[in-house]
Amino acid sequence: SKQIDTLIRKVRAISTDLRPSILDHFGIIAAIEWQAKEFQKRTAVRCKIFVEPNDIALDENRSIVVFRMVQEALTNISRHAQATRVDISLIQTGAELEVKVSDNGIGIKQEDMKNKKSLGLIGIRERAYFIGGSATISSVTGHGTTITIKIPIYN
């Protein structure tokens, strides 16, 4: 009975991580703020968010995709970057949303950015492409990495 209860709690935690209910109820900004707070609690890496304008609204599909890309970027930072700070920005300009996730970590080597085994980075690029956008990764060894995602807000 205890093992079943533990399993149920773990499945609920995984489900919440993949698609938090806050995303459905309060939107992408609240979901990213929640994710950043969770990341900061788990890793002790300071996380700052900038949003412009404060009322960015995305359809359900784009919200999920943007949330998962930011989540993957944070996962990569916690595993590899040795960062002490992360900055996340969501900026809407006309019909385009630009999402940036930057860290002050050790950076990524050029060959690692293009490595077919770098599934997190490949996943970010593929998700952006799937919704008509793009993802670029820039890095300076010893100074950190920035992932820039640009997506159309509407179909």
GROMACS .gro file of N, CA and C in nm:
model
  465
    1SER      N    1   0.082  -0.119   0.000
    1SER     CA    2   0.000   0.000   0.000
    1SER      C    3   0.088   0.127   0.000
    2LYS      N    4   0.197   0.125   0.079
    2LYS     CA    5   0.287   0.241   0.083
    2LYS      C    6   0.356   0.261  -0.052
    3GLN      N    7   0.393   0.149  -0.116
    3GLN     CA    8   0.458   0.160  -0.246
    3GLN      C    9   0.363   0.216  -0.351
    4ILE      N   10   0.237   0.177  -0.346
    4ILE     CA   11   0.139   0.230  -0.440
    4ILE      C   12   0.119   0.379  -0.417
    5ASP      N   13   0.110   0.421  -0.291
    5ASP     CA   14   0.097   0.563  -0.260
    5ASP      C   15   0.218   0.642  -0.311
    6THR      N   16   0.336   0.587  -0.292
    6THR     CA   17   0.458   0.652  -0.339
    6THR      C   18   0.457   0.663  -0.492
    7LEU      N   19   0.417   0.557  -0.558
    7LEU     CA   20   0.409   0.556  -0.704
    7LEU      C   21   0.309   0.660  -0.754
    8ILE      N   22   0.194   0.668  -0.691
    8ILE     CA   23   0.093   0.766  -0.731
    8ILE      C   24   0.147   0.907  -0.715
    9ARG      N   25   0.216   0.935  -0.604
    9ARG     CA   26   0.274   1.068  -0.583
    9ARG      C   27   0.377   1.100  -0.691
   10LYS      N   28   0.459   1.001  -0.727
   10LYS     CA   29   0.561   1.024  -0.830
   10LYS      C   30   0.499   1.049  -0.967
   11VAL      N   31   0.396   0.975  -1.000
   11VAL     CA   32   0.327   0.994  -1.129
   11VAL      C   33   0.264   1.133  -1.133
   12ARG      N   34   0.202   1.176  -1.024
   12ARG     CA   35   0.143   1.310  -1.018
   12ARG      C   36   0.251   1.417  -1.033
   13ALA      N   37   0.365   1.397  -0.969
   13ALA     CA   38   0.474   1.495  -0.978
   13ALA      C   39   0.526   1.505  -1.121
   14ILE      N   40   0.543   1.392  -1.186
   14ILE     CA   41   0.589   1.391  -1.325
   14ILE      C   42   0.486   1.459  -1.414
   15SER      N   43   0.360   1.428  -1.394
   15SER     CA   44   0.253   1.489  -1.472
   15SER      C   45   0.252   1.641  -1.455
   16THR      N   46   0.267   1.688  -1.333
   16THR     CA   47   0.269   1.831  -1.305
   16THR      C   48   0.390   1.896  -1.370
   17ASP      N   49   0.503   1.829  -1.367
   17ASP     CA   50   0.623   1.884  -1.430
   17ASP      C   51   0.607   1.898  -1.581
   18LEU      N   52   0.541   1.801  -1.645
   18LEU     CA   53   0.526   1.804  -1.790
   18LEU      C   54   0.423   1.908  -1.834
   19ARG      N   55   0.317   1.921  -1.756
   19ARG     CA   56   0.213   2.018  -1.791
   19ARG      C   57   0.143   2.063  -1.664
   20PRO      N   58   0.195   2.166  -1.602
   20PRO     CA   59   0.135   2.212  -1.478
   20PRO      C   60  -0.003   2.273  -1.502
   21SER      N   61  -0.093   2.254  -1.408
   21SER     CA   62  -0.228   2.308  -1.424
   21SER      C   63  -0.226   2.461  -1.428
   22ILE      N   64  -0.123   2.521  -1.370
   22ILE     CA   65  -0.111   2.667  -1.373
   22ILE      C   66  -0.105   2.718  -1.517
   23LEU      N   67  -0.052   2.637  -1.606
   23LEU     CA   68  -0.044   2.675  -1.748
   23LEU      C   69  -0.184   2.691  -1.806
   24ASP      N   70  -0.273   2.598  -1.775
   24ASP     CA   71  -0.410   2.603  -1.826
   24ASP      C   72  -0.492   2.713  -1.760
   25HIS      N   73  -0.471   2.734  -1.631
   25HIS     CA   74  -0.555   2.827  -1.555
   25HIS      C   75  -0.507   2.972  -1.558
   26PHE      N   76  -0.375   2.993  -1.564
   26PHE     CA   77  -0.322   3.129  -1.552
   26PHE      C   78  -0.232   3.172  -1.668
   27GLY      N   79  -0.198   3.081  -1.758
   27GLY     CA   80  -0.123   3.118  -1.877
   27GLY      C   81   0.027   3.096  -1.868
   28ILE      N   82   0.092   3.127  -1.979
   28ILE     CA   83   0.234   3.098  -1.996
   28ILE      C   84   0.323   3.175  -1.900
   29ILE      N   85   0.291   3.302  -1.873
   29ILE     CA   86   0.377   3.382  -1.786
   29ILE      C   87   0.378   3.323  -1.645
   30ALA      N   88   0.261   3.295  -1.591
   30ALA     CA   89   0.253   3.237  -1.456
   30ALA      C   90   0.322   3.100  -1.451
   31ALA      N   91   0.307   3.022  -1.556
   31ALA     CA   92   0.370   2.889  -1.558
   31ALA      C   93   0.522   2.899  -1.560
   32ILE      N   94   0.576   2.993  -1.637
   32ILE     CA   95   0.722   3.009  -1.642
   32ILE      C   96   0.771   3.065  -1.509
   33GLU      N   97   0.699   3.158  -1.451
   33GLU     CA   98   0.738   3.209  -1.318
   33GLU      C   99   0.740   3.096  -1.216
   34TRP      N  100   0.639   3.010  -1.219
   34TRP     CA  101   0.634   2.895  -1.128
   34TRP      C  102   0.754   2.802  -1.153
   35GLN      N  103   0.782   2.773  -1.281
   35GLN     CA  104   0.893   2.685  -1.315
   35GLN      C  105   1.025   2.744  -1.268
   36ALA      N  106   1.042   2.874  -1.284
   36ALA     CA  107   1.166   2.941  -1.241
   36ALA      C  108   1.182   2.932  -1.089
   37LYS      N  109   1.073   2.951  -1.015
   37LYS     CA  110   1.080   2.939  -0.869
   37LYS      C  111   1.115   2.797  -0.827
   38GLU      N  112   1.055   2.699  -0.892
   38GLU     CA  113   1.087   2.559  -0.862
   38GLU      C  114   1.233   2.528  -0.893
   39PHE      N  115   1.280   2.578  -1.006
   39PHE     CA  116   1.419   2.559  -1.047
   39PHE      C  117   1.513   2.620  -0.942
   40GLN      N  118   1.480   2.741  -0.900
   40GLN     CA  119   1.563   2.811  -0.802
   40GLN      C  120   1.566   2.735  -0.669
   41LYS      N  121   1.452   2.683  -0.627
   41LYS     CA  122   1.447   2.604  -0.502
   41LYS      C  123   1.532   2.478  -0.512
   42ARG      N  124   1.521   2.410  -0.628
   42ARG     CA  125   1.591   2.283  -0.647
   42ARG      C  126   1.741   2.300  -0.661
   43THR      N  127   1.784   2.408  -0.726
   43THR     CA  128   1.926   2.420  -0.763
   43THR      C  129   2.002   2.529  -0.689
   44ALA      N  130   1.932   2.620  -0.624
   44ALA     CA  131   1.992   2.737  -0.559
   44ALA      C  132   2.057   2.831  -0.661
   45VAL      N  133   2.018   2.820  -0.787
   45VAL     CA  134   2.065   2.911  -0.891
   45VAL      C  135   1.963   3.024  -0.901
   46ARG      N  136   2.011   3.146  -0.886
   46ARG     CA  137   1.923   3.263  -0.891
   46ARG      C  138   1.861   3.275  -1.030
   47CYS      N  139   1.732   3.300  -1.034
   47CYS     CA  140   1.659   3.305  -1.161
   47CYS      C  141   1.576   3.433  -1.167
   48LYS      N  142   1.597   3.511  -1.272
   48LYS     CA  143   1.526   3.637  -1.290
   48LYS      C  144   1.446   3.631  -1.419
   49ILE      N  145   1.323   3.686  -1.415
   49ILE     CA  146   1.234   3.683  -1.531
   49ILE      C  147   1.198   3.825  -1.571
   50PHE      N  148   1.197   3.849  -1.702
   50PHE     CA  149   1.153   3.976  -1.759
   50PHE      C  150   1.047   3.945  -1.864
   51VAL      N  151   0.932   4.012  -1.855
   51VAL     CA  152   0.822   3.991  -1.949
   51VAL      C  153   0.775   4.126  -2.001
   52GLU      N  154   0.756   4.134  -2.134
   52GLU     CA  155   0.705   4.257  -2.194
   52GLU      C  156   0.621   4.221  -2.316
   53PRO      N  157   0.497   4.253  -2.324
   53PRO     CA  158   0.413   4.314  -2.222
   53PRO      C  159   0.371   4.210  -2.117
   54ASN      N  160   0.307   4.254  -2.013
   54ASN     CA  161   0.270   4.164  -1.903
   54ASN      C  162   0.152   4.074  -1.933
   55ASP      N  163   0.089   4.092  -2.048
   55ASP     CA  164  -0.031   4.014  -2.079
   55ASP      C  165  -0.015   3.928  -2.204
   56ILE      N  166   0.101   3.870  -2.223
   56ILE     CA  167   0.124   3.781  -2.337
   56ILE      C  168   0.029   3.663  -2.327
   57ALA      N  169  -0.040   3.638  -2.435
   57ALA     CA  170  -0.135   3.525  -2.439
   57ALA      C  171  -0.103   3.438  -2.560
   58LEU      N  172  -0.089   3.310  -2.535
   58LEU     CA  173  -0.062   3.214  -2.641
   58LEU      C  174  -0.173   3.111  -2.643
   59ASP      N  175  -0.194   3.048  -2.759
   59ASP     CA  176  -0.290   2.938  -2.763
   59ASP      C  177  -0.234   2.819  -2.686
   60GLU      N  178  -0.317   2.722  -2.661
   60GLU     CA  179  -0.280   2.608  -2.577
   60GLU      C  180  -0.155   2.536  -2.630
   61ASN      N  181  -0.151   2.510  -2.759
   61ASN     CA  182  -0.038   2.437  -2.817
   61ASN      C  183   0.093   2.514  -2.800
   62ARG      N  184   0.093   2.642  -2.833
   62ARG     CA  185   0.214   2.722  -2.820
   62ARG      C  186   0.257   2.735  -2.674
   63SER      N  187   0.160   2.749  -2.586
   63SER     CA  188   0.192   2.758  -2.443
   63SER      C  189   0.267   2.635  -2.395
   64ILE      N  190   0.218   2.520  -2.432
   64ILE     CA  191   0.282   2.394  -2.391
   64ILE      C  192   0.423   2.385  -2.449
   65VAL      N  193   0.437   2.418  -2.578
   65VAL     CA  194   0.566   2.409  -2.644
   65VAL      C  195   0.667   2.505  -2.581
   66VAL      N  196   0.627   2.630  -2.558
   66VAL     CA  197   0.717   2.728  -2.498
   66VAL      C  198   0.755   2.683  -2.356
   67PHE      N  199   0.657   2.638  -2.279
   67PHE     CA  200   0.686   2.591  -2.144
   67PHE      C  201   0.788   2.477  -2.146
   68ARG      N  202   0.769   2.379  -2.231
   68ARG     CA  203   0.859   2.264  -2.238
   68ARG      C  204   1.000   2.305  -2.285
   69MET      N  205   1.009   2.402  -2.376
   69MET     CA  206   1.142   2.448  -2.420
   69MET      C  207   1.216   2.518  -2.306
   70VAL      N  208   1.147   2.603  -2.233
   70VAL     CA  209   1.210   2.670  -2.119
   70VAL      C  210   1.249   2.567  -2.014
   71GLN      N  211   1.162   2.472  -1.990
   71GLN     CA  212   1.191   2.366  -1.893
   71GLN      C  213   1.316   2.286  -1.935
   72GLU      N  214   1.327   2.255  -2.062
   72GLU     CA  215   1.444   2.181  -2.111
   72GLU      C  216   1.570   2.265  -2.098
   73ALA      N  217   1.561   2.393  -2.128
   73ALA     CA  218   1.677   2.481  -2.113
   73ALA      C  219   1.723   2.483  -1.967
   74LEU      N  220   1.629   2.494  -1.873
   74LEU     CA  221   1.664   2.494  -1.731
   74LEU      C  222   1.723   2.360  -1.688
   75THR      N  223   1.671   2.253  -1.742
   75THR     CA  224   1.726   2.120  -1.710
   75THR      C  225   1.871   2.111  -1.757
   76ASN      N  226   1.899   2.159  -1.879
   76ASN     CA  227   2.036   2.158  -1.930
   76ASN      C  228   2.128   2.244  -1.843
   77ILE      N  229   2.078   2.357  -1.799
   77ILE     CA  230   2.158   2.446  -1.713
   77ILE      C  231   2.192   2.375  -1.582
   78SER      N  232   2.092   2.311  -1.522
   78SER     CA  233   2.117   2.244  -1.393
   78SER      C  234   2.214   2.127  -1.408
   79ARG      N  235   2.213   2.060  -1.522
   79ARG     CA  236   2.299   1.943  -1.542
   79ARG      C  237   2.442   1.979  -1.584
   80HIS      N  238   2.455   2.084  -1.664
   80HIS     CA  239   2.583   2.105  -1.731
   80HIS      C  240   2.651   2.241  -1.708
   81ALA      N  241   2.576   2.346  -1.680
   81ALA     CA  242   2.629   2.482  -1.692
   81ALA      C  243   2.715   2.528  -1.575
   82GLN      N  244   2.692   2.474  -1.457
   82GLN     CA  245   2.760   2.524  -1.336
   82GLN      C  246   2.734   2.674  -1.319
   83ALA      N  247   2.613   2.716  -1.349
   83ALA     CA  248   2.576   2.857  -1.343
   83ALA      C  249   2.534   2.897  -1.201
   84THR      N  250   2.542   3.028  -1.177
   84THR     CA  251   2.491   3.083  -1.051
   84THR      C  252   2.372   3.175  -1.077
   85ARG      N  253   2.347   3.204  -1.204
   85ARG     CA  254   2.236   3.293  -1.239
   85ARG      C  255   2.177   3.254  -1.375
   86VAL      N  256   2.044   3.267  -1.383
   86VAL     CA  257   1.972   3.245  -1.508
   86VAL      C  258   1.877   3.362  -1.529
   87ASP      N  259   1.874   3.413  -1.651
   87ASP     CA  260   1.779   3.517  -1.689
   87ASP      C  261   1.687   3.461  -1.797
   88ILE      N  262   1.557   3.480  -1.776
   88ILE     CA  263   1.457   3.437  -1.873
   88ILE      C  264   1.379   3.559  -1.915
   89SER      N  265   1.365   3.579  -2.046
   89SER     CA  266   1.283   3.690  -2.094
   89SER      C  267   1.183   3.640  -2.197
   90LEU      N  268   1.064   3.698  -2.191
   90LEU     CA  269   0.959   3.675  -2.289
   90LEU      C  270   0.919   3.813  -2.340
   91ILE      N  271   0.946   3.839  -2.467
   91ILE     CA  272   0.918   3.970  -2.524
   91ILE      C  273   0.836   3.952  -2.651
   92GLN      N  274   0.718   4.013  -2.650
   92GLN     CA  275   0.632   4.009  -2.768
   92GLN      C  276   0.653   4.135  -2.850
   93THR      N  277   0.683   4.116  -2.977
   93THR     CA  278   0.696   4.227  -3.070
   93THR      C  279   0.603   4.195  -3.187
   94GLY      N  280   0.494   4.268  -3.196
   94GLY     CA  281   0.397   4.240  -3.302
   94GLY      C  282   0.341   4.101  -3.285
   95ALA      N  283   0.353   4.022  -3.391
   95ALA     CA  284   0.299   3.886  -3.390
   95ALA      C  285   0.406   3.781  -3.360
   96GLU      N  286   0.518   3.823  -3.300
   96GLU     CA  287   0.625   3.729  -3.269
   96GLU      C  288   0.659   3.735  -3.120
   97LEU      N  289   0.689   3.619  -3.066
   97LEU     CA  290   0.736   3.609  -2.928
   97LEU      C  291   0.881   3.564  -2.930
   98GLU      N  292   0.964   3.638  -2.857
   98GLU     CA  293   1.103   3.598  -2.840
   98GLU      C  294   1.123   3.556  -2.695
   99VAL      N  295   1.171   3.435  -2.678
   99VAL     CA  296   1.200   3.380  -2.546
   99VAL      C  297   1.350   3.358  -2.538
  100LYS      N  298   1.412   3.415  -2.435
  100LYS     CA  299   1.556   3.395  -2.415
  100LYS      C  300   1.579   3.334  -2.278
  101VAL      N  301   1.667   3.235  -2.275
  101VAL     CA  302   1.712   3.176  -2.150
  101VAL      C  303   1.864   3.186  -2.152
  102SER      N  304   1.919   3.267  -2.060
  102SER     CA  305   2.064   3.290  -2.055
  102SER      C  306   2.118   3.249  -1.919
  103ASP      N  307   2.238   3.194  -1.920
  103ASP     CA  308   2.303   3.161  -1.793
  103ASP      C  309   2.444   3.216  -1.792
  104ASN      N  310   2.504   3.219  -1.675
  104ASN     CA  311   2.642   3.268  -1.661
  104ASN      C  312   2.738   3.152  -1.633
  105GLY      N  313   2.706   3.037  -1.687
  105GLY     CA  314   2.784   2.917  -1.660
  105GLY      C  315   2.909   2.902  -1.745
  106ILE      N  316   2.952   2.778  -1.760
  106ILE     CA  317   3.079   2.748  -1.828
  106ILE      C  318   3.069   2.749  -1.980
  107GLY      N  319   2.947   2.753  -2.033
  107GLY     CA  320   2.930   2.756  -2.178
  107GLY      C  321   2.926   2.616  -2.238
  108ILE      N  322   2.896   2.613  -2.367
  108ILE     CA  323   2.888   2.487  -2.442
  108ILE      C  324   2.987   2.496  -2.557
  109LYS      N  325   3.064   2.391  -2.577
  109LYS     CA  326   3.155   2.387  -2.691
  109LYS      C  327   3.074   2.377  -2.820
  110GLN      N  328   3.125   2.437  -2.926
  110GLN     CA  329   3.056   2.436  -3.056
  110GLN      C  330   3.021   2.295  -3.101
  111GLU      N  331   3.114   2.202  -3.085
  111GLU     CA  332   3.088   2.065  -3.129
  111GLU      C  333   2.978   1.999  -3.048
  112ASP      N  334   2.965   2.037  -2.921
  112ASP     CA  335   2.858   1.980  -2.838
  112ASP      C  336   2.722   2.036  -2.877
  113MET      N  337   2.717   2.160  -2.927
  113MET     CA  338   2.589   2.218  -2.970
  113MET      C  339   2.531   2.145  -3.089
  114LYS      N  340   2.618   2.087  -3.173
  114LYS     CA  341   2.572   2.020  -3.294
  114LYS      C  342   2.573   1.868  -3.280
  115ASN      N  343   2.612   1.819  -3.164
  115ASN     CA  344   2.619   1.675  -3.140
  115ASN      C  345   2.479   1.613  -3.144
  116LYS      N  346   2.465   1.506  -3.221
  116LYS     CA  347   2.335   1.439  -3.233
  116LYS      C  348   2.291   1.373  -3.103
  117LYS      N  349   2.381   1.364  -3.007
  117LYS     CA  350   2.345   1.307  -2.877
  117LYS      C  351   2.296   1.414  -2.780
  118SER      N  352   2.301   1.540  -2.820
  118SER     CA  353   2.253   1.651  -2.736
  118SER      C  354   2.102   1.662  -2.754
  119LEU      N  355   2.031   1.565  -2.699
  119LEU     CA  356   1.887   1.553  -2.723
  119LEU      C  357   1.808   1.673  -2.671
  120GLY      N  358   1.851   1.733  -2.562
  120GLY     CA  359   1.780   1.850  -2.509
  120GLY      C  360   1.782   1.965  -2.607
  121LEU      N  361   1.900   1.994  -2.663
  121LEU     CA  362   1.913   2.103  -2.759
  121LEU      C  363   1.839   2.072  -2.889
  122ILE      N  364   1.848   1.948  -2.932
  122ILE     CA  365   1.775   1.906  -3.053
  122ILE      C  366   1.626   1.921  -3.029
  123GLY      N  367   1.579   1.880  -2.912
  123GLY     CA  368   1.437   1.891  -2.880
  123GLY      C  369   1.388   2.034  -2.880
  124ILE      N  370   1.468   2.126  -2.829
  124ILE     CA  371   1.430   2.267  -2.828
  124ILE      C  372   1.417   2.317  -2.972
  125ARG      N  373   1.514   2.286  -3.056
  125ARG     CA  374   1.509   2.331  -3.196
  125ARG      C  375   1.387   2.272  -3.269
  126GLU      N  376   1.363   2.142  -3.247
  126GLU     CA  377   1.252   2.076  -3.315
  126GLU      C  378   1.117   2.129  -3.268
  127ARG      N  379   1.102   2.157  -3.139
  127ARG     CA  380   0.976   2.213  -3.090
  127ARG      C  381   0.950   2.350  -3.151
  128ALA      N  382   1.053   2.433  -3.157
  128ALA     CA  383   1.037   2.565  -3.218
  128ALA      C  384   0.996   2.552  -3.364
  129TYR      N  385   1.065   2.467  -3.436
  129TYR     CA  386   1.035   2.446  -3.578
  129TYR      C  387   0.892   2.397  -3.596
  130PHE      N  388   0.847   2.307  -3.509
  130PHE     CA  389   0.714   2.247  -3.518
  130PHE      C  390   0.604   2.354  -3.516
  131ILE      N  391   0.626   2.464  -3.447
  131ILE     CA  392   0.523   2.569  -3.441
  131ILE      C  393   0.561   2.691  -3.526
  132GLY      N  394   0.649   2.670  -3.625
  132GLY     CA  395   0.680   2.775  -3.721
  132GLY      C  396   0.785   2.874  -3.675
  133GLY      N  397   0.864   2.837  -3.574
  133GLY     CA  398   0.964   2.928  -3.520
  133GLY      C  399   1.105   2.877  -3.539
  134SER      N  400   1.195   2.934  -3.460
  134SER     CA  401   1.335   2.894  -3.467
  134SER      C  402   1.396   2.902  -3.328
  135ALA      N  403   1.504   2.831  -3.310
  135ALA     CA  404   1.581   2.836  -3.185
  135ALA      C  405   1.728   2.842  -3.221
  136THR      N  406   1.798   2.938  -3.160
  136THR     CA  407   1.941   2.950  -3.180
  136THR      C  408   2.010   2.941  -3.044
  137ILE      N  409   2.128   2.886  -3.047
  137ILE     CA  410   2.206   2.869  -2.924
  137ILE      C  411   2.340   2.936  -2.946
  138SER      N  412   2.373   3.027  -2.856
  138SER     CA  413   2.504   3.092  -2.862
  138SER      C  414   2.572   3.073  -2.727
  139SER      N  415   2.702   3.057  -2.732
  139SER     CA  416   2.775   3.029  -2.609
  139SER      C  417   2.917   3.080  -2.620
  140VAL      N  418   2.967   3.128  -2.508
  140VAL     CA  419   3.107   3.169  -2.497
  140VAL      C  420   3.165   3.090  -2.380
  141THR      N  421   3.266   3.010  -2.408
  141THR     CA  422   3.327   2.928  -2.305
  141THR      C  423   3.367   3.016  -2.186
  142GLY      N  424   3.320   2.976  -2.069
  142GLY     CA  425   3.351   3.048  -1.947
  142GLY      C  426   3.259   3.166  -1.917
  143HIS      N  427   3.169   3.196  -2.010
  143HIS     CA  428   3.081   3.312  -1.990
  143HIS      C  429   2.933   3.279  -2.003
  144GLY      N  430   2.898   3.156  -2.036
  144GLY     CA  431   2.758   3.119  -2.038
  144GLY      C  432   2.700   3.092  -2.174
  145THR      N  433   2.571   3.064  -2.173
  145THR     CA  434   2.498   3.023  -2.292
  145THR      C  435   2.366   3.099  -2.297
  146THR      N  436   2.324   3.131  -2.418
  146THR     CA  437   2.192   3.191  -2.439
  146THR      C  438   2.119   3.111  -2.545
  147ILE      N  439   1.998   3.070  -2.511
  147ILE     CA  440   1.908   3.006  -2.606
  147ILE      C  441   1.802   3.109  -2.641
  148THR      N  442   1.789   3.139  -2.770
  148THR     CA  443   1.692   3.236  -2.818
  148THR      C  444   1.591   3.164  -2.905
  149ILE      N  445   1.465   3.174  -2.865
  149ILE     CA  446   1.356   3.108  -2.936
  149ILE      C  447   1.264   3.217  -2.990
  150LYS      N  448   1.233   3.209  -3.118
  150LYS     CA  449   1.140   3.304  -3.180
  150LYS      C  450   1.027   3.224  -3.243
  151ILE      N  451   0.904   3.260  -3.203
  151ILE     CA  452   0.789   3.189  -3.257
  151ILE      C  453   0.681   3.289  -3.295
  152PRO      N  454   0.603   3.253  -3.398
  152PRO     CA  455   0.486   3.336  -3.428
  152PRO      C  456   0.380   3.314  -3.319
  153ILE      N  457   0.313   3.420  -3.279
  153ILE     CA  458   0.211   3.406  -3.176
  153ILE      C  459   0.084   3.346  -3.232
  154TYR      N  460   0.059   3.370  -3.359
  154TYR     CA  461  -0.063   3.318  -3.424
  154TYR      C  462  -0.024   3.227  -3.537
  155ASN      N  463  -0.118   3.141  -3.578
  155ASN     CA  464  -0.095   3.051  -3.693
  155ASN      C  465  -0.078   3.130  -3.820
   0.00000   0.00000   0.00000
